[in-house]
XYZ file of C-alpha atoms in Angstrom:
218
model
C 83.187 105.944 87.916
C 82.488 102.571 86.526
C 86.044 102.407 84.938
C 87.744 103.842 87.042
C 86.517 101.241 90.078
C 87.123 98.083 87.712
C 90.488 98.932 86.617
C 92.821 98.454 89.480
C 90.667 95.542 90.633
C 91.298 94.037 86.961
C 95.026 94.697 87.215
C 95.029 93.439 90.792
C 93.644 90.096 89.304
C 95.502 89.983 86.609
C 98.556 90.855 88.274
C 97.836 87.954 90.817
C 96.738 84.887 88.685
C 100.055 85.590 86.404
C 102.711 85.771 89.744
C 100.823 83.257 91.517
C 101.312 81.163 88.469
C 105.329 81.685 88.526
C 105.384 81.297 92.203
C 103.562 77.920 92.275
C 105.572 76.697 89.122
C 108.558 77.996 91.081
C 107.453 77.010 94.680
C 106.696 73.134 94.070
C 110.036 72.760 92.767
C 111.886 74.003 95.523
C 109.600 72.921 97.829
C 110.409 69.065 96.817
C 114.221 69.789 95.996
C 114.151 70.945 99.601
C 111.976 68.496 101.156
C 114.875 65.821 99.979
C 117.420 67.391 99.735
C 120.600 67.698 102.506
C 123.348 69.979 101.807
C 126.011 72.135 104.216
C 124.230 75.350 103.879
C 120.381 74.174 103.619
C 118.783 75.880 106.568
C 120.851 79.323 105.043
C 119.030 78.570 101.521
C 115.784 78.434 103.593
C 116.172 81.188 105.470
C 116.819 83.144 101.894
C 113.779 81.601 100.647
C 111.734 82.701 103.412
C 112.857 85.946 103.845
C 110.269 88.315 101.773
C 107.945 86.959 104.262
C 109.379 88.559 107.465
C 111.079 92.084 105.253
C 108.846 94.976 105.010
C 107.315 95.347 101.659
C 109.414 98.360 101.311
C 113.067 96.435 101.867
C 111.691 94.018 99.159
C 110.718 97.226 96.750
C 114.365 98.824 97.898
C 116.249 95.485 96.768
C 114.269 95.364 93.673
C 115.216 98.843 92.640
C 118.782 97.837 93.334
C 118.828 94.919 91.494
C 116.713 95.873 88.177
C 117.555 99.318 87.980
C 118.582 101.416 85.094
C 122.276 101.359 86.665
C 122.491 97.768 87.705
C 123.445 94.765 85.401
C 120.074 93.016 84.864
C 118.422 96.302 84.425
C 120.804 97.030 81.892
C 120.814 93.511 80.207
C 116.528 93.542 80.382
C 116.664 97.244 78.486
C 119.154 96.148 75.941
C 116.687 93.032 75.168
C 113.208 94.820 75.292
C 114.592 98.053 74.870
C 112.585 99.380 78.127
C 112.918 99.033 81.907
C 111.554 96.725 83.429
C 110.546 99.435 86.182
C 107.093 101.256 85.907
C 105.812 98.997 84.147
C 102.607 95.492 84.145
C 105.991 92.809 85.053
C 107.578 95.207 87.871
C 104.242 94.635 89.540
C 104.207 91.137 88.737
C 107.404 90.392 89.805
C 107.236 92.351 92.942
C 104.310 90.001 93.336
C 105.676 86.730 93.026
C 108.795 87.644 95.275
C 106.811 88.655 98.182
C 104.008 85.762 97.897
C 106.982 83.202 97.461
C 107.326 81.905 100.707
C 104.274 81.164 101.556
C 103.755 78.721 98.257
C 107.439 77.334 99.388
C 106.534 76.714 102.696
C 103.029 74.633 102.124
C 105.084 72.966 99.519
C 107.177 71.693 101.748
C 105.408 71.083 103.991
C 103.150 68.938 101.719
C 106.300 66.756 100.369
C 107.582 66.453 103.587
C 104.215 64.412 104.927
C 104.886 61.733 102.137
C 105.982 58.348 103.171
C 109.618 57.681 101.763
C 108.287 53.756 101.508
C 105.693 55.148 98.950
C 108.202 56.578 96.449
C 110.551 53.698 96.961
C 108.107 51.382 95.796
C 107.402 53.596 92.514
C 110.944 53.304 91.913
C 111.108 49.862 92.369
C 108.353 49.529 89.947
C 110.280 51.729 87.185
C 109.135 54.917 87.458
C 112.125 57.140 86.898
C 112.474 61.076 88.559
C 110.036 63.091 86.514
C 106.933 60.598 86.542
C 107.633 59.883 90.425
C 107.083 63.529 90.848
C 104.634 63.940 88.361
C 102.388 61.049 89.399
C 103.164 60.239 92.835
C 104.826 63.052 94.888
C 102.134 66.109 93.561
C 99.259 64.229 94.085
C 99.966 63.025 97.806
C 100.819 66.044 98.248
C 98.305 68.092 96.132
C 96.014 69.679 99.313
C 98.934 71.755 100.674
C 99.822 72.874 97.189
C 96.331 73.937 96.195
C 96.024 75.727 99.425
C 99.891 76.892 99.433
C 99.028 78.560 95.622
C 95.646 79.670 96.535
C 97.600 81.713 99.529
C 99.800 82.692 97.482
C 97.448 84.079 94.926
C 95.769 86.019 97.908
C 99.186 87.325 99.040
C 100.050 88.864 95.757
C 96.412 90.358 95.446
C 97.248 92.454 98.252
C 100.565 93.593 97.879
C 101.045 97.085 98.499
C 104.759 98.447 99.408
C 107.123 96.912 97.001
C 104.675 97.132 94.283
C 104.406 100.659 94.550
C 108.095 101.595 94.951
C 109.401 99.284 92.265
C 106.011 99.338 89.923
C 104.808 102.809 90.826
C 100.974 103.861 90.526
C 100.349 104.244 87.097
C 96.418 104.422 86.209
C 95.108 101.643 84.078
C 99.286 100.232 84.059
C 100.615 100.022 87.548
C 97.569 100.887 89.590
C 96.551 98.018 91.450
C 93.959 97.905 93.948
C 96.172 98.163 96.920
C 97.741 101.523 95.679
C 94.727 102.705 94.528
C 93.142 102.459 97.927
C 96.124 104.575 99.444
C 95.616 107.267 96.882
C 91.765 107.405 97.177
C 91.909 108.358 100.877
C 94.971 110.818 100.393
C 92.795 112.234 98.136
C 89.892 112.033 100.200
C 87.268 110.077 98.147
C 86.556 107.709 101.046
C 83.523 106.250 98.600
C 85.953 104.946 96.119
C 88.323 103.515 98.904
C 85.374 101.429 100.423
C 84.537 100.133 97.125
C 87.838 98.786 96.684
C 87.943 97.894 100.458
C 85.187 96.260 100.110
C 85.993 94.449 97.257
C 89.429 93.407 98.201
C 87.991 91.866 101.297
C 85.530 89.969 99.665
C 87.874 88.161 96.999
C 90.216 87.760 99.514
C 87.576 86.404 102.584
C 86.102 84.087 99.138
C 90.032 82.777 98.684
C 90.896 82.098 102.114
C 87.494 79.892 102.792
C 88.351 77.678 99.664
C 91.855 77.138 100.864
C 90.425 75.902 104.466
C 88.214 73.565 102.755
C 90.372 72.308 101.037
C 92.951 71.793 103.770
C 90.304 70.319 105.166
């Protein structure tokens, strides 16, 4: 019983920390490009960007099949390459991950670059500092409590993921089986003891997650 409790909740952490990693890698960089940045189009790129926040889980796991599928191009290209799908398996669940808990890292991001004071990365240029080391050294750490908080979200978001996980990763025990899914098929099953366990558990990481990002907003 032992086992089987741990192992979803090991995948579901696992499965987190790695997305939340891409999607705050991924996030702060289009969080400042976009923060700057004014283009014809912009509040269309946006909207795109935001998007897997508003879609069902199930319309994100539907557009994932589509686009890494055996049939499709990139399915195609990622088989040829590592001579598997990319469906079914530990980085379908990642990935399904990182798209859905995306906008939420974008959007604190963004939010974050956007309260910096133009005058303040003027005068590092002034003084010499080119691009990379004005967004290294001055842009991420006047704006590092919205990006702690937007990854730390983040993180929490992909912890919980459920629908397009399970259509696009499947419920594989010990592979695929996160916590989420693992929940659903407890109580189909009717072992409402194992389903409170991870309930319970779920809850508390999550309940731990959210109070660290408030304090640190705050």
């Amino acid at each position: 019983m032992t086992t089987d409790f741990w192992s979803p909740v090991r995948l579901s952490i696992e499965i987190a920390i790695v997305s939340g990693i891409l999607v705050i890698i991924l996030g702060i960089i289009a969080g400042r490009f976009m923060a700057r940045a004014k283009f014809r189009g912009k509040v269309l790129v946006e909207t795109l960007f935001l998007l897997p926040l508003v879609l069902p889980p199930t319309v994100v796991g539907f557009f994932l099949i589509v686009l890494f599928g055996k049939n499709s191009p990139f399915g195609q290209l990622i088989e040829w390459l590592f001579n598997q799908s990319i469906m079914f398996t530990w980085w379908a669940a990642v990935l399904a991950s990182a798209i859905v808990a995306f906008p939420l890292m974008y959007q604190s991001s963004k939010t974050g670059f956007e309260a910096i004071d133009i005058d303040i990365e003027g005068a590092a240029r002034v003084d010499g500092a080119n691009e990379f080391k004005l967004f290294l050294f001055v842009s991420i750490p006047l704006a590092l409590k919205s990006l702690v908080a937007g990854g730390i979200l983040s993180v929490a978001r992909a912890l919980g993921e459920f629908g397009a996980t399970l259509m696009f990763a499947g419920n594989i025990p010990g592979k695929t089986q996160t916590t989420p899914t693992a929940i659903y098929m407890a109580i189909d099953t009717g072992n409402m003891q194992m389903a409170w366990l991870w309930v319970v558990s779920i809850v508390g990481i999550s309940f731990i997650m959210l109070i660290v990002s408030q304090l640190v907003k705050s």
